Structure formats: C-alpha cells, structure tokens
Coordinates of C-alpha atoms in Angstrom, one line a residue:
Chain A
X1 CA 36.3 31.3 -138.1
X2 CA 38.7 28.9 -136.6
X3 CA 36.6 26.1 -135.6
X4 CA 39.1 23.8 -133.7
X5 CA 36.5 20.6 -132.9
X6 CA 36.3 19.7 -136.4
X7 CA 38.7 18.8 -139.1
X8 CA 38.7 21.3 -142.0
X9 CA 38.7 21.5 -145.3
X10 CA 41.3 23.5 -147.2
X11 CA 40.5 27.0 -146.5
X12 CA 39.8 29.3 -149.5
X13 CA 39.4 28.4 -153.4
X14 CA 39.6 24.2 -154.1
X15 CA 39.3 23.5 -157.7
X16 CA 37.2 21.2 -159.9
X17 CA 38.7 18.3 -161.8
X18 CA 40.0 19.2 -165.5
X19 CA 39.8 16.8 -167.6
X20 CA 42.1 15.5 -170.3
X21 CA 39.7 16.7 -173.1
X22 CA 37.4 19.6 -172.0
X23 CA 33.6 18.6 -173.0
X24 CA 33.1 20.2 -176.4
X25 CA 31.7 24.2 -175.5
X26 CA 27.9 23.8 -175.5
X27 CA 26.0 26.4 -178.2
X28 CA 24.8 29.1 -176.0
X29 CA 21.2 28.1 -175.4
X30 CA 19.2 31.8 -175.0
X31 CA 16.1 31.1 -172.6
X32 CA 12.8 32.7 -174.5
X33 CA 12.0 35.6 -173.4
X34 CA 9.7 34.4 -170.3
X35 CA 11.1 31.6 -169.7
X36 CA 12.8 30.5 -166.5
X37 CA 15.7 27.3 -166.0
X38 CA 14.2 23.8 -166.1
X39 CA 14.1 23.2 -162.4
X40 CA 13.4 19.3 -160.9
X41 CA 11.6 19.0 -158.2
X42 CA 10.6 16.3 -156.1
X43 CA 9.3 15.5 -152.3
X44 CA 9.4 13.1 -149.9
X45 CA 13.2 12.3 -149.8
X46 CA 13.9 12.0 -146.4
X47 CA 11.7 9.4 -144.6
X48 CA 12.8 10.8 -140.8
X49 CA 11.3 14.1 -141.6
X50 CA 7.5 15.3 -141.5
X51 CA 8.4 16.8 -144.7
X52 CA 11.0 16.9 -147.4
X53 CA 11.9 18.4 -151.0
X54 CA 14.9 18.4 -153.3
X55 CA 15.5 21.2 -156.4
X56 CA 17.9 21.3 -159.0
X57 CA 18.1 23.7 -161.4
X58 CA 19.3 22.8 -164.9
X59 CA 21.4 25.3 -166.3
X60 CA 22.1 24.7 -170.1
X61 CA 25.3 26.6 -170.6
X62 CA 27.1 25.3 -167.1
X63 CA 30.6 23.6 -169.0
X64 CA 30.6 20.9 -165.8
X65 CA 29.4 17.6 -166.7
X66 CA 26.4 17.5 -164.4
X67 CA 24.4 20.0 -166.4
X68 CA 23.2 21.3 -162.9
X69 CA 23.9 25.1 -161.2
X70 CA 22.0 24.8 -158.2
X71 CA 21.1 21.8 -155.6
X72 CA 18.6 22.2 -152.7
X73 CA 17.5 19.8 -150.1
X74 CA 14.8 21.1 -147.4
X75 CA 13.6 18.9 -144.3
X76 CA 10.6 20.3 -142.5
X77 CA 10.0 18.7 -139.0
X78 CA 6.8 19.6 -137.0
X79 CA 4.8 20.9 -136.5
X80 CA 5.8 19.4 -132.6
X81 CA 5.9 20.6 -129.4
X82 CA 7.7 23.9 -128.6
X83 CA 10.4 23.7 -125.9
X84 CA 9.8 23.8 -122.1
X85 CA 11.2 27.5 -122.2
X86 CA 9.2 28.7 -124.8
X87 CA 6.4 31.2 -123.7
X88 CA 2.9 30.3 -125.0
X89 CA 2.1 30.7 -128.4
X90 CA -1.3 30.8 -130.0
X91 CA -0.4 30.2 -133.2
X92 CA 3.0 27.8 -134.6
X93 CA 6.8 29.3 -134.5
X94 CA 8.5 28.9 -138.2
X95 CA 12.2 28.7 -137.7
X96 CA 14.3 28.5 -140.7
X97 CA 17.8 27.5 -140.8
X98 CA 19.4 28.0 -144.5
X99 CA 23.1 26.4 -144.4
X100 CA 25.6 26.1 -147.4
X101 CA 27.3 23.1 -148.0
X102 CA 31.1 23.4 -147.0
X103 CA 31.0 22.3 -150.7
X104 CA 28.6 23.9 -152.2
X105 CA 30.8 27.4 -153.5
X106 CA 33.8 28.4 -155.0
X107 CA 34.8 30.1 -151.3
X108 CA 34.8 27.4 -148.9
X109 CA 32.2 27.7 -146.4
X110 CA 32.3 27.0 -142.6
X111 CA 30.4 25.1 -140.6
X112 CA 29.1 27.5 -138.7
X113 CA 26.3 29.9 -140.5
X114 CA 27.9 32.9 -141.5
X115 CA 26.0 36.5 -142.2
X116 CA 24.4 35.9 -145.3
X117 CA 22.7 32.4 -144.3
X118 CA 21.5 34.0 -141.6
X119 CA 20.0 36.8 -144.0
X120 CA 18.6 34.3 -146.4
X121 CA 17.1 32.7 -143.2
X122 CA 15.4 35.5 -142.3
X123 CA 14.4 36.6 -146.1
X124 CA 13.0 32.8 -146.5
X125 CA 10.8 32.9 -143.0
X126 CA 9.6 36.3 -143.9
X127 CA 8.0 34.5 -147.0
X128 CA 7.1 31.6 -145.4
X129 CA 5.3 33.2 -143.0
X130 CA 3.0 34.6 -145.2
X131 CA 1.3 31.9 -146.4
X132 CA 1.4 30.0 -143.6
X133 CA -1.7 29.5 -141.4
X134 CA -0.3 30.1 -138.3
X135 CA -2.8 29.8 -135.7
X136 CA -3.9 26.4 -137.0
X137 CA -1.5 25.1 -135.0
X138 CA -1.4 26.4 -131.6
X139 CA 1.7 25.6 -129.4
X140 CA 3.5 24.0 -131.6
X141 CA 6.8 24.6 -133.5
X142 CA 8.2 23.8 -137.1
X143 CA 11.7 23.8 -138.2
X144 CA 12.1 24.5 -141.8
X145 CA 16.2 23.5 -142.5
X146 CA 17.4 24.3 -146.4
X147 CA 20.6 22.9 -147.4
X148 CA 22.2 24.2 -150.4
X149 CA 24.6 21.2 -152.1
X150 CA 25.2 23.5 -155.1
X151 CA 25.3 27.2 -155.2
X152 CA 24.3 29.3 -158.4
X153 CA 27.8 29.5 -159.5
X154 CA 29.4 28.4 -162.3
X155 CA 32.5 27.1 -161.3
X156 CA 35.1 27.0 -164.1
X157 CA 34.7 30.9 -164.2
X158 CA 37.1 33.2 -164.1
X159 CA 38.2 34.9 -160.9
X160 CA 37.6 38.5 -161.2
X161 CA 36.5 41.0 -159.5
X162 CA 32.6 40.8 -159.6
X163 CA 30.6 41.0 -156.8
X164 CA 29.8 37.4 -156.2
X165 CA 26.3 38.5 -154.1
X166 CA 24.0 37.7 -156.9
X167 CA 23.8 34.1 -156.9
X168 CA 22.2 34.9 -153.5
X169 CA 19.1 36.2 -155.2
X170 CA 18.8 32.6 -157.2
X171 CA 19.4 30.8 -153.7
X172 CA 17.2 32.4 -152.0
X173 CA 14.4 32.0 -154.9
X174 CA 14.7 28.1 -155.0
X175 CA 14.7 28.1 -150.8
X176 CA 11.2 29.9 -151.1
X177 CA 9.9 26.9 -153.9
X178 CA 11.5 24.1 -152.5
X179 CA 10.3 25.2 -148.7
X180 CA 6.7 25.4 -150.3
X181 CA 6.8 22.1 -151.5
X182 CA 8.2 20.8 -147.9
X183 CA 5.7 22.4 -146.4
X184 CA 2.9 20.9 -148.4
X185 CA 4.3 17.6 -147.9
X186 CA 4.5 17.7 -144.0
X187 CA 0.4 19.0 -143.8
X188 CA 0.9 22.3 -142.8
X189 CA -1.8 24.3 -143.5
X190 CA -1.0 27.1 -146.0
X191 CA -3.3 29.6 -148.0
X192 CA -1.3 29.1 -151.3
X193 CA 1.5 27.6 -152.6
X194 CA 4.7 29.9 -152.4
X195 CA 7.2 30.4 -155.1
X196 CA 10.3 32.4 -155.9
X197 CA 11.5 34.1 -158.8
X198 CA 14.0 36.6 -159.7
X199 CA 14.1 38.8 -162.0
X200 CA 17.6 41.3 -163.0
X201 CA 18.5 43.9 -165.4
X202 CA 22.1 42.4 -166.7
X203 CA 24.1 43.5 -169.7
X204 CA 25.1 40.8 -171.9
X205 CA 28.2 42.3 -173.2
X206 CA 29.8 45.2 -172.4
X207 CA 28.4 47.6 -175.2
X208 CA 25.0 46.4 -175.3
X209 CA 22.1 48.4 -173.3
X210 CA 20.5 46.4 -170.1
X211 CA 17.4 44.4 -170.2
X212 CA 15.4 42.5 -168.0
X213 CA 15.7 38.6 -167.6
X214 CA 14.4 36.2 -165.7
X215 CA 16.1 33.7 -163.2
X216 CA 19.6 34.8 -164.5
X217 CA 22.8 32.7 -164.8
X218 CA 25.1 34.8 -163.1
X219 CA 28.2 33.8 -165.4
X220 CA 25.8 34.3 -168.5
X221 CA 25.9 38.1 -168.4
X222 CA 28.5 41.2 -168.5
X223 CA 27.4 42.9 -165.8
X224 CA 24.2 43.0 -163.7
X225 CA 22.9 46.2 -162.9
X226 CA 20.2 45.3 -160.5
X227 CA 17.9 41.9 -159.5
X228 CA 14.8 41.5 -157.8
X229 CA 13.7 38.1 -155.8
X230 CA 10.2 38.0 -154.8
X231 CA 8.1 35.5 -153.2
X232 CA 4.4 35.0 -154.6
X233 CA 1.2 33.4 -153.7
X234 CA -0.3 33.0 -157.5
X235 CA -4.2 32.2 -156.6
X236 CA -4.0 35.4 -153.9
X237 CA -2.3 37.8 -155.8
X238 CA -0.4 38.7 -153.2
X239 CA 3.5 39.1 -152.5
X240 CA 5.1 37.8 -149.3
X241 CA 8.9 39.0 -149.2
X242 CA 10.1 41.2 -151.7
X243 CA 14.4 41.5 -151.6
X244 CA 15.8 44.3 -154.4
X245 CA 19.6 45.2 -154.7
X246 CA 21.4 47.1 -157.2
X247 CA 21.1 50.8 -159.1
X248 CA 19.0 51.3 -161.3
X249 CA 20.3 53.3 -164.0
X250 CA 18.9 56.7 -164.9
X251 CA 15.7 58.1 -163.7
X252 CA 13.1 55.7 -165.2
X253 CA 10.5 54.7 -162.7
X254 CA 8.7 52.0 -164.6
X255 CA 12.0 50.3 -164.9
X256 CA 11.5 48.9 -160.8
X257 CA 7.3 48.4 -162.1
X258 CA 9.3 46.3 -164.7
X259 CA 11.1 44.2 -163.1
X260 CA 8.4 43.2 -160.0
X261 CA 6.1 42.6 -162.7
X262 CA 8.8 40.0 -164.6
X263 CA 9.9 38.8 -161.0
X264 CA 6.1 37.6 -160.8
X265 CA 5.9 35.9 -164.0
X266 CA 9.4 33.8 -163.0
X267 CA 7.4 33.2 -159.6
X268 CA 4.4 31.7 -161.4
X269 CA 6.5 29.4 -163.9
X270 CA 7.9 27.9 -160.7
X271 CA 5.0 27.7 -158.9
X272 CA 3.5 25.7 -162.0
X273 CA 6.6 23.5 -161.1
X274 CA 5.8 22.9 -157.3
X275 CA 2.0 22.5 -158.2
X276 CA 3.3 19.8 -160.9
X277 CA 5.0 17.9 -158.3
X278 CA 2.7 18.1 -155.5
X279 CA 0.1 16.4 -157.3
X280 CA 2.6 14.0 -158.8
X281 CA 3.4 12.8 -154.9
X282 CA -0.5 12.5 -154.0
X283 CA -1.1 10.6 -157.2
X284 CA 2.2 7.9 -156.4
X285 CA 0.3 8.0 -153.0
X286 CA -2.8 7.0 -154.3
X287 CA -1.8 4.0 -156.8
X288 CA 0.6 2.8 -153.9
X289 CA -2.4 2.4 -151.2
Chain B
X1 CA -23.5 9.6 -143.5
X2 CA -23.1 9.7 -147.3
X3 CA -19.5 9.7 -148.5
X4 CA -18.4 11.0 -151.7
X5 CA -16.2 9.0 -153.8
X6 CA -15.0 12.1 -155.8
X7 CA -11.1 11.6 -155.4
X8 CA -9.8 14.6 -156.6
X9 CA -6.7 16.1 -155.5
X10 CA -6.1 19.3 -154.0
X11 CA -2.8 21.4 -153.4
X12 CA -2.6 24.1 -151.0
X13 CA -4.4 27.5 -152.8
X14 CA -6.9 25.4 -154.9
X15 CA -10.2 27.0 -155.4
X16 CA -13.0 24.3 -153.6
X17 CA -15.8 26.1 -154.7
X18 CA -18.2 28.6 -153.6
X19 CA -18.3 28.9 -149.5
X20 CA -22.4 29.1 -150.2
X21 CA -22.2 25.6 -152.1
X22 CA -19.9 23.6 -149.1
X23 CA -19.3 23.5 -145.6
X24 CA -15.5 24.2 -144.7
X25 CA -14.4 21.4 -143.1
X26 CA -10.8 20.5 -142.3
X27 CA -7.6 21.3 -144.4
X28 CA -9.7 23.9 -145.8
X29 CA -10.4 27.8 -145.4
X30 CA -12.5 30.8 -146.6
X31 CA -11.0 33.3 -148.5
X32 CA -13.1 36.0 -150.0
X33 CA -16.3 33.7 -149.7
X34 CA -14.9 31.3 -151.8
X35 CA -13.6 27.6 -150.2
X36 CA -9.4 27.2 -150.7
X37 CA -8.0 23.8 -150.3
X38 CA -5.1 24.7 -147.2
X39 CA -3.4 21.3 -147.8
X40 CA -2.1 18.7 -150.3
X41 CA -4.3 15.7 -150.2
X42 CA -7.6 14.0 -151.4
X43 CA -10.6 15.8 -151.4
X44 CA -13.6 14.3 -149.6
X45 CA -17.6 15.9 -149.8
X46 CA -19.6 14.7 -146.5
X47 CA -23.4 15.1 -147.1
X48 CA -25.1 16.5 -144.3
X49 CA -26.7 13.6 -141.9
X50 CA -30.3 13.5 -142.0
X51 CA -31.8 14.1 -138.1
X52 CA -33.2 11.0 -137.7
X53 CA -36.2 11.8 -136.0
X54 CA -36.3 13.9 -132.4
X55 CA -32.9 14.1 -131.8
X56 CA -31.6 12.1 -128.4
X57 CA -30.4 14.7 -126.0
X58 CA -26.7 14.8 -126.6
X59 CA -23.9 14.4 -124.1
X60 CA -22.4 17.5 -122.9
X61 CA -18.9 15.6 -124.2
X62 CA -20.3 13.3 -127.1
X63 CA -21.4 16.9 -128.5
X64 CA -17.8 18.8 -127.7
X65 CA -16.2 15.6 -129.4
X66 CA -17.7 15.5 -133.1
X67 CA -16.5 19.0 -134.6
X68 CA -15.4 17.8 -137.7
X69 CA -19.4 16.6 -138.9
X70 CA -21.7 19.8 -139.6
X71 CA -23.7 20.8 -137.2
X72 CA -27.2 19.6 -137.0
X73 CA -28.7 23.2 -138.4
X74 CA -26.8 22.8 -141.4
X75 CA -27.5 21.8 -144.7
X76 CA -24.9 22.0 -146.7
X77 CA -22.7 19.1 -147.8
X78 CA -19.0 19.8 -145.8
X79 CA -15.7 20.2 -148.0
X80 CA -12.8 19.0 -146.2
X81 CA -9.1 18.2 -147.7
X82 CA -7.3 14.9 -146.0
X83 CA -3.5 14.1 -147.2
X84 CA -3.2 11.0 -149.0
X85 CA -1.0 9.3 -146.6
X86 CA -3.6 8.4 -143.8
X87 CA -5.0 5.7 -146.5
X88 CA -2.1 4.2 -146.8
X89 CA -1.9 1.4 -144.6
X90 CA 2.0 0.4 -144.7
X91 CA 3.0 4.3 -144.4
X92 CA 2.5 5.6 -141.0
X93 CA 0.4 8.2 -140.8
X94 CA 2.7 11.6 -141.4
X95 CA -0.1 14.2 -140.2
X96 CA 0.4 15.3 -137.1
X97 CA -3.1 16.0 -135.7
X98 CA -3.0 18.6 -132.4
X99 CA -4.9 17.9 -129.0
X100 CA -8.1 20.6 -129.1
X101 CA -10.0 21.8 -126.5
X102 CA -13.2 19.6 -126.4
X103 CA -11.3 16.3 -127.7
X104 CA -11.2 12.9 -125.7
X105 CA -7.8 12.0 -125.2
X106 CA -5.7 9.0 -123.6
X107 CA -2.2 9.8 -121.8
X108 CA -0.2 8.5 -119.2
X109 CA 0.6 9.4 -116.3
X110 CA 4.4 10.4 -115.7
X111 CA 4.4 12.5 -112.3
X112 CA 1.6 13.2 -109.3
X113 CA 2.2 15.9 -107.2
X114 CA -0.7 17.2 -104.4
X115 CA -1.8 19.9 -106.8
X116 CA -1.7 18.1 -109.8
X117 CA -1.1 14.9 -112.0
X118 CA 0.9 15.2 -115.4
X119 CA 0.9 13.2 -118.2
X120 CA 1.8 12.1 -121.5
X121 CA -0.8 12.4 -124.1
X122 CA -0.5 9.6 -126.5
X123 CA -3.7 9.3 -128.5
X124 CA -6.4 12.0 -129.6
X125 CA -9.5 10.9 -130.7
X126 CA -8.5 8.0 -132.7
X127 CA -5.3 9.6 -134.3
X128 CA -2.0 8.2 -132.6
X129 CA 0.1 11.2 -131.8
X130 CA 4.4 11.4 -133.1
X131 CA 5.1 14.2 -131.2
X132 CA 4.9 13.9 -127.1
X133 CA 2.2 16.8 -125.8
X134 CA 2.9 16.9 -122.5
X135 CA -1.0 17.8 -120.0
X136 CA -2.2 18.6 -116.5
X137 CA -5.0 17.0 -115.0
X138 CA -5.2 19.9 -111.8
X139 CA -6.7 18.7 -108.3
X140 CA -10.1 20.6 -108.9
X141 CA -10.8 18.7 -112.4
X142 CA -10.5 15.2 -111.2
X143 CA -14.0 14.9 -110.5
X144 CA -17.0 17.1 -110.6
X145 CA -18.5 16.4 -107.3
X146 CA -16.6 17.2 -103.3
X147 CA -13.8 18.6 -104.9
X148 CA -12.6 20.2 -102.2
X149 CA -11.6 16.1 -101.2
X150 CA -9.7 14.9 -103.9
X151 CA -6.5 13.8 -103.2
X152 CA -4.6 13.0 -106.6
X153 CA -2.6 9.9 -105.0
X154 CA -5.8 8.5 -104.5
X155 CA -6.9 9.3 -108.0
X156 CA -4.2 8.7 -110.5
X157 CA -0.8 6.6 -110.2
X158 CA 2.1 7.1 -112.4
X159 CA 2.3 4.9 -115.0
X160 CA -1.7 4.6 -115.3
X161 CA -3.9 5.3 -118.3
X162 CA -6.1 7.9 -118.2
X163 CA -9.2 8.9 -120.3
X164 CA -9.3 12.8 -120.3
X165 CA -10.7 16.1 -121.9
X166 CA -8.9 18.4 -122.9
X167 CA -10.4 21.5 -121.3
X168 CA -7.9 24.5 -122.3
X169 CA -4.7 24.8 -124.4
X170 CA -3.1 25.5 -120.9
X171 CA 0.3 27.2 -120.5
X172 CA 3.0 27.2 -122.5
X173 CA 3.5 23.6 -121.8
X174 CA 0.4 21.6 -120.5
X175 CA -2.5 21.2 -121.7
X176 CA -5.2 21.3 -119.1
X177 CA -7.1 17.9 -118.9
X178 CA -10.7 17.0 -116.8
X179 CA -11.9 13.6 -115.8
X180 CA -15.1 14.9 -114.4
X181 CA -17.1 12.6 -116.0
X182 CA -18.1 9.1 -115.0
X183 CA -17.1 7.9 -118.7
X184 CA -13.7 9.7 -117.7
X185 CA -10.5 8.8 -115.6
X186 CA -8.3 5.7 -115.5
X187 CA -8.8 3.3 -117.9
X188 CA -6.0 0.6 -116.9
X189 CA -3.6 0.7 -113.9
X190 CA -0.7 -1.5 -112.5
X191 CA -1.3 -2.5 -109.2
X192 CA 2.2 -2.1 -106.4
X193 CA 2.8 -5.9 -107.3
X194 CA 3.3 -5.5 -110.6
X195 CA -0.4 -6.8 -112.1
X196 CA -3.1 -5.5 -114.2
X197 CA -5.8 -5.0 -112.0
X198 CA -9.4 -4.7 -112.8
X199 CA -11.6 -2.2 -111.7
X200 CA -14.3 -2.9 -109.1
X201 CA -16.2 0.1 -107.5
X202 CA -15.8 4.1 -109.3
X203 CA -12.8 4.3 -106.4
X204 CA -11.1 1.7 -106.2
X205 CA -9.1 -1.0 -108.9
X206 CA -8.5 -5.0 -107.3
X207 CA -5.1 -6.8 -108.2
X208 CA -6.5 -10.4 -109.0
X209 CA -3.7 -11.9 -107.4
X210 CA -2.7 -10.3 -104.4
X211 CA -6.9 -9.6 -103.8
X212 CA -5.8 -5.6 -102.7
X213 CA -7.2 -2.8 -103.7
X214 CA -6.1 0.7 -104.7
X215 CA -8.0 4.0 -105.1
X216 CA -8.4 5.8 -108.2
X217 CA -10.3 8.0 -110.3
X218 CA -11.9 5.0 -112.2
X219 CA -13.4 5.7 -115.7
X220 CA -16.8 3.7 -116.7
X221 CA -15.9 0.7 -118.7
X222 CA -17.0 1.0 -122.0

C-alpha cells in the first residue's frame, strides 16, 4: 500500500520504549469467573460532533505502564441530510467507518482502511442496525466513525507464530458499546441500548483442557480454540450480529450453546457499563442547566 | 396543560410503563404493549388538556401543526422522553429535529425557476435546524386559488423569507412546501434597492424609500 501523498511511518514492527528497570511483573490477577475487564467509558468528548464516546479497557496484567489494552474513540454525526445523489430513503442510512490508528498495533497500519476494518465496519453496522429506529428519521443520513488508538494487544509479547486475528473479536466488541453510547448521545432513536461481548474457549497452558472465558486477553492464554462476539439488546432479548471463528473441538454441541450463552452474560456486564454512563452524562447535564 | 415535574431519566430500552397507563409521545415507542424510552433524556408526563367547552372549529393547519399534544379523544396522560440538552441554555441545542409533513416551517429562498422556487429551510416549528434541508415550493402550491396564473417571479424572490408547510417528504432531495394559505407565504423580503420593505396588499410588498412596489406571495402578518 504505497501511499506516496503522505509521509510514512516506518513500515512493519516499531517497538515500545524499555526502560532502565522493567516495572516489577504484576501478580497475575484471574478475572472471576463472569467477570469481564474494567472498561471506562464516557460521552460527549468531541464538541463538533452530534455525538461522541471514548472506551478503554483496563487490562490488569498488560506490563506497559498505562495499565490500558484497548482505546476507542467514536464520533457520530447526523442524523443530516443525505447527499444530492442519494436516492430517497424512508428511513436513515447508518454508515460506519472503523479505522486503526497508524499507531494503534504492533503491525503498522496504513492510512487507507485495509480488509479487516472494512469487515469490522460491516460486522459493527450489522449491529447497529438493529437497534436502530430507522424510519424515525426519514431522509437523512448518520455517520458512525470508530477510531481505535489502542488495539487489544499486548505489546511487549513475543513474536511468534499465533494468529494475531483475535484481538479483532475484542475490537469489534468495544466498537458495538462504545457506538451505543454515541448513539445515545447524538438523540438517535434506538429500541435498546447495544453492547458487545465476547466470549472464547482458550487453553491457559499447554496441558490444561479448554474452558470458556469471557472478554479474553489475548496474551493471557496458551492457545485459543475458538471466540464468539455478539452484539445484545438486554431489555429485548434479542441478538443483533453474531461473529464465531475457530474449531470447536470434538463433537460436543452444547459447547457453541455455551459459549453464546457466556457471550451474553459479557454483553450485559457491558451494557451495565454504557447504561452507567449514559445516566452519568444526563445527570452532569442536569446540575449544569 | 398540566406539566409533570417528575425528572426522571431515561436511557434508550427503559421500560415507561404500561402502553394502557400513557400516551407515547416523542422519544418513545411500543414494544409488546408496554411504553420503551427510545432516547437518553428527561422524562416528561403531559396530562391530557381538558376541552374547554365546545371546541372552536380548528384550522385545517393549526390542527396538522400540534401532533406532539394528544388528541382531543384521548384520555390518557402522554409519555414522551426529551434529551437533557434542550434545557440547557448556554449548550446549543444537539437534537436535530426533522421537517414533517404537516409542520410550519420558515426557509429562504435560494433559486426561482418558472416551475418552481427552492429554498433553504431554516426553522421548524420553533426548533432551529443544524443541518441545511433543502425544499420546493412547486408552481401549483403557491396559492390555492387561479393557479393556473401564478407566476413564481411574481411570488417569491431569492433571498426572501418564506412561511411554508411542508406538504410531502418529496424526492430524494426536496421537501415539498405549500403557501396556500393566507397565514402563508413571504414573511420579509429585500426590495431591488437593497431595503426591507413592508407589505401592503396580499400581492405586493412597498420599499419605504424608493415608494416601489414588488409582487409576492405575501403571508398575513401575524
């Protein structure tokens, strides 16, 4: 992706700063059983927008002095007028852009969006779209942008050889809560608040059997056999995207029951979150008028 | 009208109540006959308004235009969700608020053709408007009577004022508009000169300076 009007970065792997004396290794905190990472979440941080919402995810056993594994910012502007081109529409056009950070990985990222934004754009509309009500807004348009700062990668990790795709899952779970709470903040009318969650069927070590955890830290685990990211309207019941990748192993069929039904526990922690800092906005609102 | 002081807060997917206790009013919807807050604001309960006495023949318009108060036949107090912001004076008001067939709306006029006058609609109902919705007032809605005879260069200038109704979500991008009403049509308008002229007959506005006079669609004054 030679992209000759800019000036790049270094292409490939840039590394962190190492410090003269390393912070002393953490205890490995073990999340409970259902519980998911802390995640902070608030909205209304960028004035031009109709609607705006950071994330971060706190990630206890990350070695890098920020205590942090994964930073989202989402804008929503719009609803507003569709473009002159644009054929009529009864109902409002969601289009989602989900961009890394050039930053944001261990890989270097391009400025251009690359195949898998473009499939976590699609994967977050898909859920959006869902508890959206769309034809309260006739004609009009909304553009729903997710930046990621920080991926869900822990950085001081060795190279090897694992497959790198299932931080993707823990993106793609923190678009869907942090584009909820956008939403919400630019007045677009929605049946429910939407949340993500993931749940995955890791190894911890190499001899022990797999189990099922929620909202995993990639680096945490041996091995991960399969994940599971779902987006979930809570009050509804009802499940807007649903993204599954992996093999299961042997022929056990509740194992896939499983994990949805831990995905949707992750998805209501979170969406606890989002309803936390919703009101926590209207309230500030409130006292400041 | 009574007004609730009950200020609770809602978030999108919060249970209102029972859709046989409230009225759904704005920011709100039915799901399963219950009542679901569809936004994150304040909640507000409007009792139903008492009919005092025969009710005064309504306006064909003045009844299009009030669709957020229950309906006369109803007696059940309406639900609706607003978000905070709009009370705050100091921050602008965030929620966009969409041009809908029945409202009274003001927009200027950018562009006159033979066929039809377009404009810029800048205020609906009382809610300013961010976002530029671009409408078409057509030849044959200028006026309800001799239609066949309206000229749109005697009716509307660019750069005028212009109350309107919006009578259709249009195409894919005008709304359609009507001044066929006496309280519609051009509410303020810039004579050749340069002045603010005043209106003086239901055709024609006066420049108080130069004393000429130009044709338009003239709206009532209110």
């Amino acid at each position: 992706m030679a992209d000759r009007r800019r000036i790049n970065g270094p292409v490939g792997t840039t590394l962190p700063p190492i410090f003269d004396r390393p912070s002393p290794p953490r205890d490995r905190v073990e999340n409970p059983e259902n519980a998911i990472r802390k995640i902070f979440l608030k909205t209304g941080v960028t004035p031009s927008a109709s609607g705006s919402a950071y994330l971060e995810l706190e990630s206890p056993n990350m070695t890098s002095p920020s205590n942090t594994s994964l930073k989202l910012t989402c804008t929503v502007h719009g609803p507003r007028a569709l473009p002159r081109s644009a054929p009529f529409s009864p109902h409002i056009i969601l289009t989602t852009h989900v961009k890394y950070a050039p930053f944001a990985t261990k890989q270097r990222r391009g400025y251009l969006r690359d195949s898998s934004e473009r499939d976590l754009g699609v994967h977050l509309e898909t859920a959006l779209r869902g508890a959206i009500i769309a034809d309260r807004w006739p004609k009009s348009g909304a553009d729903i942008i997710v930046t990621i700062i920080e991926g869900d990668q822990d950085r001081n990790a060795p190279e090897n050889q694992r497959d790198d795709c299932w931080d993707m899952m823990n993106v793609l779970s923190g678009c869907i809560t942090v584009a909820s709470a956008a939403i919400a903040d630019a007045g677009i009318d929605c049946v429910d608040t939407v949340a993500g969650g993931v749940a995955a069927l890791v190894a911890k070590d190499a001899t022990s059997s797999p189990s099922i955890v929620l909202d995993p830290a990639v680096a945490d685990y041996h091995k991960i056999h399969a994940a599971c990211c779902i987006a979930y309207l809570p009050t509804r019941d009802e499940v807007t995207n649903i993204w599954f990748k992996g093999q299961l192993p042997g022929a056990d069929v509740m194992l896939y029951n499983n994990m949805v039904e831990r995905a949707l526990i992750a998805c209501r922690n979170a969406n606890r979150v989002v309803v936390t800092a919703l009101k926590k906005t209207i309230n500030a609102e409130q006292e400041a008028s | 009208m009574a007004m609730a002081q009950a200020q609770t807060v809602a978030v999108p997917g919060q249970l209102l109540g029972s859709s046989s206790k409230y009225v759904a009013g704005p920011g709100t919807h039915i799901h399963e006959s219950n009542l679901y807050s569809s936004l994150l604001g304040t909640i507000r309960i409007v009792q139903p308004e008492k009919a005092p006495g025969p009710a005064k023949r309504m306006h064909r318009i003045a009844a299009l235009n009030t669709p957020n108060t229950p309906s006369s036949t109803s007696t059940l107090p309406a639900i609706s969700v607003s978000p905070a912001s709009s009370g705050a004076a100091e921050q602008h008001d965030k929620r966009e608020v969409l041009p809908e067939v029945g409202n009274i709306v003001l927009c200027r006029v950018t562009r006159i053709t033979p066929r039809e006058a377009t404009v810029s609609i800048l205020v609906v109902g009382d809610a300013m408007l961010s976002a530029q919705w671009q409408g078409v007032v057509r030849v044959q809605d200028v006026r309800a009577t001799e239609k066949d005879r309206v000229k749109i260069y005697e009716s509307f200038r660019p750069g005028d004022i212009v109350r309107a109704q919006v009578i259709s979500l249009g195409d894919q991008a005008n709304y359609y508009l009507s001044t066929a009403n006496n309280e519609l049509g051009v509410i303020m308008a810039i004579s050749e000169a340069g002045n603010t002229m005043f209106p003086v007959t239901w055709k024609e506005y006066k420049d108080p300076e130069t004393g000429l006079s130009e044709s338009r669609k003239v709206a009532k004054p209110l």
